[in-house]
């Protein structure tokens, strides 16, 4: 039996027919072995019928559906199948056209739509791997004789029917954006699919979950359709849209409409009342303000103990719009931004800014904060001290010189010595929960992470001999990992085609424990024996370098493959079960070795101190930064043949690039950051010109010894601020303008 059956749908005729050859090559290049490919051409039944026919012929344990226009990154199937084998989940999903993280992140295994409401927005069959037993036991099938939007009728109810799902980050399918199908669908089709999906969710999970789906659709795909109708049409066009919309709204529980955000609540009320002119005015107001403007600058008024948004037609007797529609509820949530995280002895200090939407902290006693640390496993609690500070308003850069200041700044201090269980250090993870009170409104949230820079990578601290606390910023906020000694890497060396890793190991670690290296995002693992010296309390693991580097050139050349390097995480496993991650500590822990022509393996730590292996092309390492004559100069080792080069700085927000001359002499590189670098945050790569006319891009990497000195700030000619910083794990970041100020 095959491991996975990939059903490739070839649809269209003539020039519209997608050529499947690139798609099939990407499937053949998967790192997962045992892939069965089933190619089915679309017939009169449309793509749904084709996929169902392919699924009926599948023999694999797992099942995936791919369109002929798609291309798969080489790690896609392997990462998903390995995750499903570890978690036992019913299917794995990834956002196929979402912006991929710069470094693939660990998946969330064994979760559910009830725990992650954002999965209501997962509508596409692309970028998924299904356990075939689940597919068949649930009788899943694609709607036939229907457009691409009909996929949500299958996918969303499947999330509710599943016992658990795995959620991967990044792009696991490259091709046309599935979300474009909803944008192109006529309103009649879109509302019919949303309504059919609502009925399927009710049948699979109940009316309460159907209400969650209706609320999601009314603030998501249907709200987008409403805005397009208002932008593209006139009053008559909106009137026709309203007729279709009302046939769906007739089936929606009125309580669902009452819990929508104010803007959507108002818009759908005007649709229900057949008021296209007023609807046009409301949507024009929203377009002009923009989403940030609505929250940062919109005026809130108080009636009794409740707050209301001062949106169009509020208190306008001629419009006859009920005041209750303007009541603020979900919009009065916490917006926050951590901007500094550092250790002061055994205490972690986090500084940043916070506000409740629509309620600025414009007075000293307007806003109060309370915080505590909570153990994710046991529920134990630890005290966190909180201070309120004056700061620039939330929408201003932190370091900008401005009169727009309020009391939204905060400082939290947590004593790591409090993270014990009855005085005993045990492995575990702690969250930091916040409560904000502003004018009688109380909201709770997890302490959320910074946008960029040094605050993204607070180091670990040793609170007692052999016991470390490691702060990590994750998608759900700050996590403090208590890490008593189990195994550490404090030395590395390259010899005879092997990477030798060694360090202290706790006596209670079993002799059959192995060191597991996992390639991000999880498609490959390499288990290595750990030789023990119990008299010294140390271990040694010898990693075959070719097990790390094998196939890199092919993966790098494939669509969606690694640009220049792959990262491997280190963990302890016992009988195939992951017990703990392995950290990197000590002055001699980091190292790098050339393992072939223009190939290198480096041992380094990420922000919290976990061990990471970087494998791939030789990288230009930023080991030095200095200000000279009003210019910021970067330099460091880069042992590749001398070549003409340019430093390319790309704005992380806009994608605009700025180029400057660079030097590559065969041993080192050097470059000067342009003084006219536009305001913003910029990623850095070297663009190399080879003798054969080809060009290569090599992302810069920051040396570990330099990280503690960042941010490295100064001013270019004219006094404009510029700084060198870095994001986790080692990506340099050039910041120009007010954001570069401390």
XYZ file of C-alpha atoms in Angstrom:
742
model
C 0.000 0.000 0.000
C 1.260 3.472 -0.828
C 2.003 5.876 2.005
C 0.120 8.743 0.344
C -2.104 9.013 -2.709
C -1.919 12.365 -4.511
C -4.944 13.007 -6.726
C -4.021 15.495 -9.456
C -6.970 17.237 -11.098
C -6.373 18.377 -14.687
C -9.232 20.676 -15.645
C -10.056 22.886 -18.605
C -9.746 22.520 -22.360
C -7.553 24.096 -25.001
C -5.547 27.082 -23.810
C -7.358 27.044 -20.464
C -6.108 23.549 -19.673
C -3.287 23.662 -17.113
C -0.101 21.801 -18.029
C 0.451 19.268 -15.204
C 4.117 18.548 -15.904
C 5.564 21.006 -13.358
C 3.056 19.800 -10.792
C 4.018 16.166 -11.364
C 7.718 17.021 -11.127
C 7.130 18.682 -7.765
C 5.314 15.573 -6.512
C 8.160 13.362 -7.729
C 10.581 15.602 -5.820
C 8.880 15.155 -2.445
C 11.084 14.044 0.435
C 8.348 11.584 1.453
C 8.781 8.104 -0.041
C 5.876 5.976 -1.201
C 3.762 8.598 -2.961
C 1.173 7.264 -5.405
C 0.117 9.789 -8.064
C -3.349 9.546 -9.632
C -3.972 11.921 -12.538
C -7.618 12.450 -13.483
C -8.869 14.790 -16.189
C -11.965 16.876 -15.573
C -15.102 15.679 -17.286
C -18.586 17.136 -17.353
C -18.884 16.746 -13.609
C -16.288 19.434 -12.972
C -13.313 19.301 -10.595
C -15.392 17.874 -7.736
C -16.311 14.777 -9.713
C -12.683 14.363 -10.832
C -11.365 14.472 -7.282
C -13.988 12.020 -6.073
C -13.072 9.613 -8.863
C -9.408 9.867 -7.929
C -10.134 9.335 -4.218
C -12.072 6.166 -5.057
C -8.940 4.716 -6.704
C -6.525 5.731 -3.930
C -4.705 3.035 -1.975
C -2.516 5.200 0.310
C -2.839 5.558 4.054
C -3.064 9.302 3.440
C -4.782 11.319 0.749
C -4.030 14.686 -0.871
C -5.704 16.673 -3.651
C -3.605 18.800 -5.981
C -4.557 20.951 -8.955
C -2.484 20.742 -12.125
C -1.516 24.419 -11.737
C -0.095 23.815 -8.253
C 3.500 23.076 -7.343
C 4.454 21.570 -4.017
C 7.496 22.530 -1.946
C 9.659 19.421 -1.527
C 8.948 19.089 2.200
C 5.132 19.443 2.020
C 3.954 15.829 2.115
C 6.738 14.663 4.431
C 6.074 17.335 7.047
C 2.342 16.697 7.073
C 2.553 12.899 7.126
C 5.185 12.882 9.880
C 3.006 15.208 11.913
C -0.074 13.031 11.432
C 1.845 9.926 12.470
C 3.002 11.659 15.641
C -0.345 13.234 16.555
C -2.916 10.743 15.283
C -4.954 13.662 13.888
C -7.512 13.151 11.132
C -5.990 15.621 8.690
C -3.303 18.284 8.366
C -3.774 21.730 6.899
C -1.663 24.713 5.894
C -2.606 28.099 4.521
C -1.671 27.597 0.847
C -1.376 31.253 -0.100
C -0.660 32.943 3.196
C 2.635 34.728 3.557
C 5.124 32.088 4.604
C 7.313 32.735 7.643
C 10.919 33.426 6.755
C 11.941 30.362 8.751
C 9.493 27.417 8.787
C 7.939 27.120 12.229
C 6.902 24.047 14.173
C 3.340 22.909 13.438
C 0.575 22.868 16.023
C -0.305 19.181 16.336
C -3.566 17.747 17.588
C -5.626 20.924 17.810
C -9.258 21.574 16.803
C -11.416 24.314 15.332
C -13.048 24.752 18.760
C -9.626 25.742 20.114
C -8.521 27.754 17.072
C -11.484 29.721 15.649
C -9.259 31.080 12.871
C -9.660 27.678 11.190
C -13.151 28.828 10.198
C -11.279 30.686 7.458
C -9.737 27.464 6.110
C -11.933 26.912 3.039
C -9.696 25.319 0.448
C -8.889 21.674 -0.287
C -5.410 22.760 -1.408
C -2.510 22.313 1.000
C -3.991 19.440 3.008
C -3.255 15.808 3.742
C -6.145 13.615 4.904
C -6.043 10.343 6.766
C -7.877 8.146 4.266
C -9.635 6.180 7.021
C -11.193 9.450 8.246
C -12.118 10.502 4.708
C -13.952 7.248 4.082
C -15.549 6.839 7.517
C -17.060 10.323 7.316
C -18.207 9.760 3.735
C -16.437 12.917 2.595
C -16.808 13.936 -1.039
C -16.452 17.087 -3.097
C -19.655 18.729 -4.341
C -20.073 17.957 -8.029
C -21.241 20.311 -10.777
C -20.106 23.262 -8.632
C -17.458 25.988 -8.713
C -14.287 26.206 -6.633
C -16.038 28.051 -3.810
C -17.944 24.822 -3.105
C -14.812 23.423 -1.423
C -15.773 25.216 1.775
C -18.892 23.006 1.880
C -16.514 20.059 2.392
C -13.612 21.550 4.348
C -15.356 23.579 7.076
C -17.700 20.790 8.290
C -14.735 18.385 8.166
C -12.988 20.562 10.748
C -15.924 20.034 13.113
C -16.167 16.325 12.373
C -12.453 15.725 12.996
C -11.284 14.612 16.395
C -8.106 16.661 15.908
C -6.162 18.375 13.130
C -2.567 19.495 12.602
C -1.959 23.114 11.568
C 1.240 23.959 9.667
C 2.621 27.396 8.944
C 3.922 28.577 5.623
C 3.033 27.715 2.052
C 2.603 24.020 1.349
C 1.125 24.560 -2.109
C 2.260 27.112 -4.679
C -0.245 28.134 -7.312
C -3.364 30.218 -7.878
C -4.826 31.722 -4.728
C -7.878 29.644 -3.720
C -9.338 32.735 -2.015
C -9.628 34.344 -5.445
C -12.446 31.916 -6.217
C -14.659 33.611 -3.635
C -13.741 37.042 -4.999
C -14.729 36.007 -8.530
C -17.881 34.085 -7.652
C -21.242 35.763 -8.379
C -23.223 36.610 -5.218
C -25.825 33.931 -5.933
C -23.165 31.202 -5.937
C -21.296 32.531 -2.922
C -24.364 32.899 -0.702
C -25.633 29.460 -1.758
C -22.312 27.823 -0.781
C -22.127 29.687 2.532
C -25.699 28.642 3.318
C -25.030 25.012 2.385
C -21.897 25.075 4.564
C -23.923 26.437 7.465
C -26.379 23.562 7.143
C -23.548 21.023 7.024
C -21.912 22.520 10.121
C -25.234 22.382 11.980
C -25.627 18.725 11.042
C -22.057 17.870 12.056
C -21.721 19.929 15.228
C -24.954 21.714 16.198
C -26.618 25.097 15.974
C -24.118 26.879 18.236
C -21.254 26.024 15.899
C -23.397 26.941 12.918
C -23.739 30.374 14.533
C -19.940 30.663 14.727
C -19.736 29.865 11.021
C -22.434 32.399 10.121
C -20.642 35.088 12.138
C -17.355 34.255 10.443
C -18.901 34.379 6.959
C -20.695 37.673 7.634
C -17.447 39.316 8.729
C -15.294 37.534 6.133
C -16.128 36.340 2.622
C -19.634 37.846 2.593
C -18.438 41.197 3.966
C -15.794 41.258 1.227
C -18.488 40.550 -1.363
C -20.597 43.378 0.050
C -17.693 45.834 -0.208
C -17.027 44.785 -3.801
C -20.659 45.275 -4.698
C -20.605 48.762 -3.164
C -17.362 49.714 -4.913
C -18.300 48.317 -8.327
C -21.967 49.095 -8.574
C -24.607 51.730 -8.011
C -27.679 51.727 -5.814
C -29.466 49.349 -8.169
C -26.528 46.922 -8.032
C -26.547 46.985 -4.257
C -30.274 46.446 -4.344
C -29.849 43.269 -6.381
C -27.090 42.129 -4.023
C -29.410 42.799 -1.095
C -32.102 40.526 -2.487
C -29.676 37.608 -2.618
C -28.175 38.458 0.767
C -31.553 38.657 2.494
C -32.507 35.176 1.380
C -29.489 33.959 3.371
C -29.950 36.369 6.287
C -33.465 35.012 6.720
C -31.846 31.746 7.883
C -29.386 33.355 10.330
C -30.163 33.470 14.047
C -30.695 37.169 14.963
C -28.403 36.680 17.957
C -25.554 36.045 15.527
C -26.087 39.448 13.894
C -26.087 41.151 17.299
C -22.628 39.800 18.166
C -20.911 41.045 15.002
C -18.507 44.011 15.172
C -20.304 47.341 14.930
C -19.378 48.105 11.327
C -20.565 44.714 10.038
C -23.630 44.839 12.263
C -24.595 48.206 10.768
C -23.879 47.127 7.195
C -26.039 44.007 7.351
C -28.806 45.961 9.111
C -28.852 48.398 6.198
C -28.929 45.453 3.802
C -31.920 44.022 5.704
C -33.696 47.372 5.558
C -33.006 47.827 1.833
C -31.163 51.142 2.384
C -28.491 51.169 -0.389
C -27.712 54.896 -0.183
C -27.010 54.755 3.538
C -24.998 51.566 2.993
C -22.836 53.336 0.413
C -22.133 56.138 2.883
C -21.231 53.711 5.666
C -18.822 51.709 3.502
C -17.246 54.891 2.100
C -16.637 56.029 5.684
C -14.949 52.695 6.462
C -12.758 52.863 3.330
C -11.617 56.390 4.120
C -10.732 55.635 7.751
C -9.117 52.247 7.118
C -9.071 49.470 9.718
C -6.439 51.137 11.904
C -8.165 54.483 11.722
C -11.441 53.004 12.888
C -9.789 51.720 16.045
C -7.239 54.434 16.743
C -9.171 57.609 15.987
C -12.890 56.790 15.930
C -14.840 58.477 18.673
C -16.662 56.472 21.319
C -19.551 57.940 23.313
C -20.895 56.737 26.625
C -24.542 56.246 27.470
C -24.961 55.035 31.018
C -22.463 52.239 31.603
C -22.068 51.284 27.940
C -19.941 52.604 25.082
C -21.122 53.250 21.535
C -19.248 53.998 18.304
C -19.876 57.396 16.731
C -20.319 55.965 13.230
C -22.561 57.370 10.476
C -26.248 57.832 11.405
C -25.591 57.498 15.145
C -28.228 59.594 16.930
C -29.659 60.601 13.529
C -33.444 60.428 13.918
C -33.993 60.595 10.157
C -32.017 57.409 9.509
C -33.943 55.473 12.168
C -30.983 53.218 12.943
C -31.341 51.751 16.473
C -28.717 52.915 18.947
C -28.153 49.315 20.097
C -26.427 48.598 16.780
C -23.610 50.988 17.732
C -22.790 49.305 21.040
C -19.095 48.470 21.345
C -18.211 45.050 22.662
C -15.639 42.911 20.839
C -13.970 46.078 19.507
C -13.035 47.034 23.064
C -10.271 44.456 23.090
C -6.609 44.729 23.936
C -4.109 45.998 21.370
C -0.562 45.573 22.601
C 3.029 45.713 21.455
C 6.037 44.521 23.455
C 9.095 46.652 22.667
C 11.793 45.547 25.098
C 12.505 42.311 26.955
C 15.619 41.859 29.064
C 16.865 40.240 32.245
C 17.709 42.334 35.288
C 19.311 39.723 37.481
C 16.749 36.922 37.963
C 13.869 39.205 36.923
C 12.540 39.444 33.371
C 11.479 42.979 32.491
C 9.137 43.497 29.536
C 8.239 46.992 28.380
C 5.753 48.034 25.742
C 2.477 49.781 24.996
C -1.140 48.713 25.366
C -4.609 50.139 24.850
C -8.228 49.095 24.602
C -9.762 49.794 21.208
C -11.665 53.119 21.117
C -10.632 53.950 24.710
C -7.239 55.693 24.706
C -5.439 55.871 28.062
C -5.363 59.665 27.907
C -5.082 60.221 31.652
C -2.901 58.913 34.458
C -5.727 56.937 36.025
C -7.640 55.990 32.883
C -6.079 52.544 32.485
C -4.961 49.899 34.961
C -3.103 46.665 34.324
C -2.769 43.436 36.265
C -0.720 40.390 35.273
C 0.233 36.936 36.459
C 2.128 33.924 35.160
C 0.163 30.685 34.769
C 1.634 27.205 34.347
C 0.203 25.705 31.143
C 0.133 22.203 32.586
C -0.800 22.529 36.263
C -2.541 25.909 36.418
C -0.147 27.103 39.143
C 0.177 30.886 39.341
C 3.049 33.294 39.966
C 2.992 37.006 40.674
C 3.976 39.574 38.028
C 4.498 43.205 39.013
C 3.094 45.900 36.704
C 3.802 49.621 36.323
C 2.023 52.117 34.050
C 4.312 54.516 32.145
C 3.794 57.525 29.856
C 4.628 56.703 26.226
C 3.942 57.725 22.655
C 0.401 56.910 21.568
C -0.062 53.406 20.203
C -0.009 54.406 16.518
C 3.250 56.423 16.805
C 6.750 54.876 16.534
C 8.219 54.228 19.939
C 11.170 56.581 19.542
C 9.466 59.350 17.554
C 9.680 62.871 18.953
C 6.025 63.820 19.241
C 3.559 65.531 21.533
C 1.094 62.674 21.027
C 1.683 60.832 24.277
C -0.563 59.038 26.750
C -0.398 56.558 29.636
C -0.416 53.417 27.492
C 3.142 52.400 28.347
C 3.721 49.486 30.696
C 6.528 47.622 32.418
C 6.166 44.067 33.699
C 8.651 42.348 35.989
C 8.583 38.641 36.680
C 10.964 36.958 39.100
C 12.004 33.669 37.486
C 12.549 32.177 40.951
C 8.769 32.164 41.391
C 8.316 29.596 38.604
C 8.715 26.580 40.871
C 6.321 23.875 42.030
C 6.379 23.953 45.844
C 9.991 25.053 45.722
C 10.998 22.340 43.242
C 12.116 23.047 39.689
C 10.177 20.956 37.199
C 10.127 21.176 33.392
C 7.157 23.196 32.272
C 5.827 26.201 30.389
C 4.253 29.371 31.766
C 2.097 32.005 30.045
C 1.719 35.616 31.143
C -1.926 36.728 31.314
C -2.956 40.388 31.337
C -6.054 42.156 32.592
C -6.637 45.735 31.402
C -9.272 48.026 32.922
C -10.239 51.282 31.228
C -13.280 53.325 32.310
C -15.105 50.332 33.701
C -14.277 48.013 30.770
C -12.188 44.937 31.674
C -10.468 42.753 29.090
C -8.079 39.799 29.350
C -5.349 38.668 26.927
C -2.018 36.896 26.770
C 1.089 39.057 26.753
C 1.739 39.423 23.020
C 5.053 39.619 21.247
C 7.066 42.367 19.604
C 7.089 43.129 15.894
C 10.828 42.907 15.329
C 14.278 43.337 16.726
C 16.057 42.578 19.982
C 12.828 42.175 21.951
C 12.023 39.165 19.731
C 14.951 37.208 21.154
C 15.319 37.645 24.922
C 18.086 35.300 26.054
C 17.780 32.502 28.570
C 18.968 32.945 32.141
C 20.343 30.417 34.597
C 18.320 30.927 37.792
C 20.067 28.133 39.687
C 22.976 25.892 38.714
C 21.680 23.670 35.911
C 18.220 25.317 35.778
C 17.405 27.714 32.952
C 14.363 29.824 32.183
C 13.931 30.455 28.455
C 11.520 33.176 27.240
C 9.956 32.381 23.858
C 7.600 34.534 21.817
C 5.075 32.260 20.150
C 1.939 32.956 18.165
C -0.134 32.822 21.356
C 2.189 35.146 23.289
C 5.089 34.920 25.705
C 5.968 31.457 27.013
C 8.517 30.978 29.774
C 10.085 27.531 29.525
C 11.550 26.114 32.744
C 14.425 23.887 31.620
C 16.257 21.892 34.324
C 19.355 20.118 33.060
C 18.639 17.066 30.943
C 21.165 17.533 28.168
C 23.137 20.485 26.824
C 25.549 20.896 23.935
C 28.644 22.808 25.012
C 31.144 21.646 22.380
C 31.130 20.840 18.671
C 33.761 19.642 16.208
C 33.945 18.382 12.613
C 35.998 15.278 11.877
C 35.970 12.554 9.194
C 32.615 13.536 7.731
C 30.941 13.702 11.124
C 29.731 16.498 13.363
C 30.561 15.652 16.966
C 28.232 17.212 19.545
C 28.949 16.796 23.250
C 27.936 18.209 26.594
C 26.586 17.521 30.075
C 23.673 15.134 30.587
C 21.597 14.445 33.701
C 22.022 11.084 35.426
C 18.305 10.302 35.150
C 18.389 10.444 31.334
C 18.032 6.833 30.187
C 20.868 5.070 28.381
C 18.634 4.273 25.416
C 17.963 7.965 24.820
C 18.930 9.191 21.354
C 19.583 12.620 19.921
C 16.974 13.467 17.285
C 17.586 16.083 14.612
C 14.424 17.295 12.876
C 14.568 19.339 9.690
C 12.111 22.211 9.688
C 9.227 22.122 9.004
C 9.290 18.452 10.030
C 9.700 16.398 6.863
C 12.883 14.551 7.887
C 14.353 13.211 11.130
C 17.786 11.798 11.927
C 18.226 9.800 15.164
C 21.779 9.508 16.455
C 23.016 7.331 19.362
C 24.302 9.152 22.453
C 27.483 7.730 23.923
C 27.499 8.183 27.720
C 30.376 8.834 30.093
C 28.609 8.527 33.420
C 31.758 9.233 35.412
C 31.912 12.694 33.821
C 28.180 13.160 33.387
C 28.578 13.828 29.675
C 27.374 12.546 26.318
C 28.736 12.526 22.786
C 26.694 12.203 19.575
C 28.351 11.822 16.175
C 26.133 13.085 13.381
C 26.911 11.977 9.797
C 27.167 15.192 7.812
C 25.837 13.601 4.626
C 22.630 12.785 6.521
C 22.149 16.533 6.902
C 23.303 17.711 3.490
C 22.016 14.924 1.228
C 19.672 16.158 -1.503
C 20.058 19.824 -0.570
C 20.866 20.926 -4.135
C 17.728 19.256 -5.493
C 15.503 20.694 -2.767
C 17.018 24.146 -3.186
C 16.301 24.100 -6.934
C 12.676 22.996 -6.434
C 9.786 25.488 -6.205
C 9.323 26.505 -2.592
C 12.596 24.872 -1.559
C 15.174 26.437 0.773
C 16.682 29.658 -0.553
C 20.107 29.119 0.974
C 19.944 26.912 4.085
C 17.852 24.468 6.081
C 17.492 24.440 9.868
C 17.510 21.326 12.074
C 16.231 21.273 15.667
C 17.721 19.038 18.376
C 15.768 16.969 20.910
C 16.041 13.930 23.171
C 13.902 10.923 22.220
C 13.189 7.729 24.108
C 11.610 4.863 22.179
C 10.624 7.318 19.450
C 8.923 9.734 21.862
C 10.294 13.290 22.135
C 11.187 14.026 25.762
C 12.891 17.424 25.670
C 14.587 19.949 23.429
C 18.360 20.311 23.679
C 19.969 23.655 24.414
C 23.326 25.128 23.449
C 25.403 26.678 26.219
C 28.986 27.837 26.629
C 31.642 29.799 24.778
C 32.702 26.783 22.680
C 29.214 25.540 21.877
C 28.852 27.347 18.553
C 30.918 26.432 15.528
C 30.886 26.068 11.766
C 32.575 23.838 9.235
C 32.937 23.795 5.472
C 31.654 20.392 4.372
C 32.085 20.794 0.618
C 32.567 23.392 -2.094
C 30.398 26.325 -0.996
C 28.636 24.158 1.586
C 28.657 24.726 5.335
C 27.138 23.331 8.512
C 26.976 25.595 11.546
C 25.913 24.905 15.114
C 24.152 27.865 16.681
C 21.466 28.810 19.151
C 18.204 30.592 18.525
C 16.956 33.378 20.779
C 15.933 31.239 23.784
C 19.125 29.185 23.519
C 17.862 26.008 21.838
C 20.366 24.244 19.606
C 19.898 24.703 15.851
C 21.967 23.341 12.964
C 22.127 25.533 9.853
C 22.888 23.448 6.747
C 23.317 24.722 3.206
C 25.192 27.288 1.172
C 28.019 29.186 2.811
C 26.488 32.334 4.309
C 27.993 35.809 4.652
C 28.268 36.245 8.427
C 27.901 39.724 9.911
C 30.635 39.643 12.547
C 31.464 43.338 12.598
C 29.517 46.589 12.504
C 30.994 50.051 12.888
C 30.134 53.666 12.311
C 32.722 55.527 10.239
C 32.291 59.001 8.760
C 28.530 58.851 9.265
C 28.210 55.477 7.519
C 27.243 52.064 8.904
C 29.706 49.433 7.658
C 29.062 45.694 7.845
C 31.687 42.983 7.432
C 32.486 39.389 8.239
C 33.717 36.013 6.984
C 32.448 34.715 3.656
C 34.820 32.025 2.253
C 33.605 31.797 -1.344
C 35.360 32.737 -4.605
C 35.755 36.477 -5.114
C 32.886 37.998 -7.070
C 31.233 41.292 -7.902
C 28.470 41.832 -5.347
C 25.754 44.202 -4.195
C 24.052 44.586 -0.848
C 20.275 44.349 -1.413
C 18.023 45.728 1.316
C 14.329 44.874 0.957
C 11.609 46.696 2.879
C 9.735 44.069 4.903
C 6.417 45.918 4.479
C 6.464 47.112 0.868
C 8.949 44.795 -0.851
C 10.829 47.777 -2.316
C 14.564 47.175 -2.710
C 17.592 49.430 -2.218
C 21.005 48.416 -3.622
C 24.526 49.377 -2.624
C 28.005 48.190 -3.700
C 29.601 45.377 -1.683
C 32.963 43.623 -1.718
C 33.606 39.854 -1.707
C 37.338 39.023 -1.740
C 37.329 35.238 -1.325
C 37.536 35.263 2.472
C 35.374 38.152 3.656
C 32.614 40.502 2.601
C 32.058 44.149 3.410
C 29.326 46.635 2.574
C 28.151 50.122 3.487
C 24.477 50.657 4.254
C 23.132 53.478 2.015
C 22.557 56.733 3.882
C 19.344 57.308 1.893
C 17.796 53.984 2.958
C 14.022 54.662 3.143
C 12.308 54.650 6.520
C 11.252 51.167 7.532
C 12.610 47.719 8.355
C 14.798 46.044 5.738
C 16.060 42.474 5.212
C 19.612 42.080 3.890
C 21.096 39.761 1.250
C 24.197 39.767 -0.933
C 23.568 39.560 -4.673
C 26.572 37.823 -6.273
C 27.499 38.012 -9.970
C 29.240 34.820 -11.152
C 31.720 34.503 -14.040
C 29.190 32.531 -16.110
C 26.740 35.439 -15.983
C 24.459 33.879 -13.353
C 23.497 35.609 -10.119
C 23.021 34.248 -6.625
C 21.387 35.729 -3.538
C 22.852 34.888 -0.137
C 20.946 36.095 2.948
C 23.209 37.546 5.622
C 23.470 35.840 9.021
C 24.426 37.552 12.298
C 27.264 35.995 14.285
C 26.225 34.803 17.735
C 28.855 36.916 19.511
C 27.406 40.056 17.909
C 23.796 39.412 18.936
C 24.306 40.660 22.505
C 25.526 44.019 21.174
C 22.402 44.651 19.085
C 20.660 46.919 18.370
C 23.668 48.866 17.086
C 22.303 52.343 16.496
C 23.623 55.631 15.185
C 22.865 58.459 12.794
C 23.777 58.939 9.152
C 24.705 62.313 7.726
C 21.969 64.785 8.595
C 21.135 63.104 11.897
C 18.752 60.495 10.514
C 18.637 57.416 12.808
C 19.725 54.000 11.503
C 20.344 50.763 13.392
C 21.423 47.187 12.876
C 19.240 44.678 14.717
C 18.296 41.040 14.241
C 15.246 38.839 14.399
C 15.279 35.276 15.612
C 17.113 33.163 14.889
C 19.921 35.116 13.142
C 18.395 37.313 10.451
C 19.873 40.836 10.293
C 17.444 43.726 10.192
C 18.338 47.272 9.112
C 15.952 49.812 10.641
C 15.804 53.364 9.301
C 13.796 56.310 10.580
C 11.943 56.794 13.899
C 11.598 53.040 14.478
C 15.392 52.905 14.881
C 15.251 55.128 17.960
C 15.319 53.462 21.400
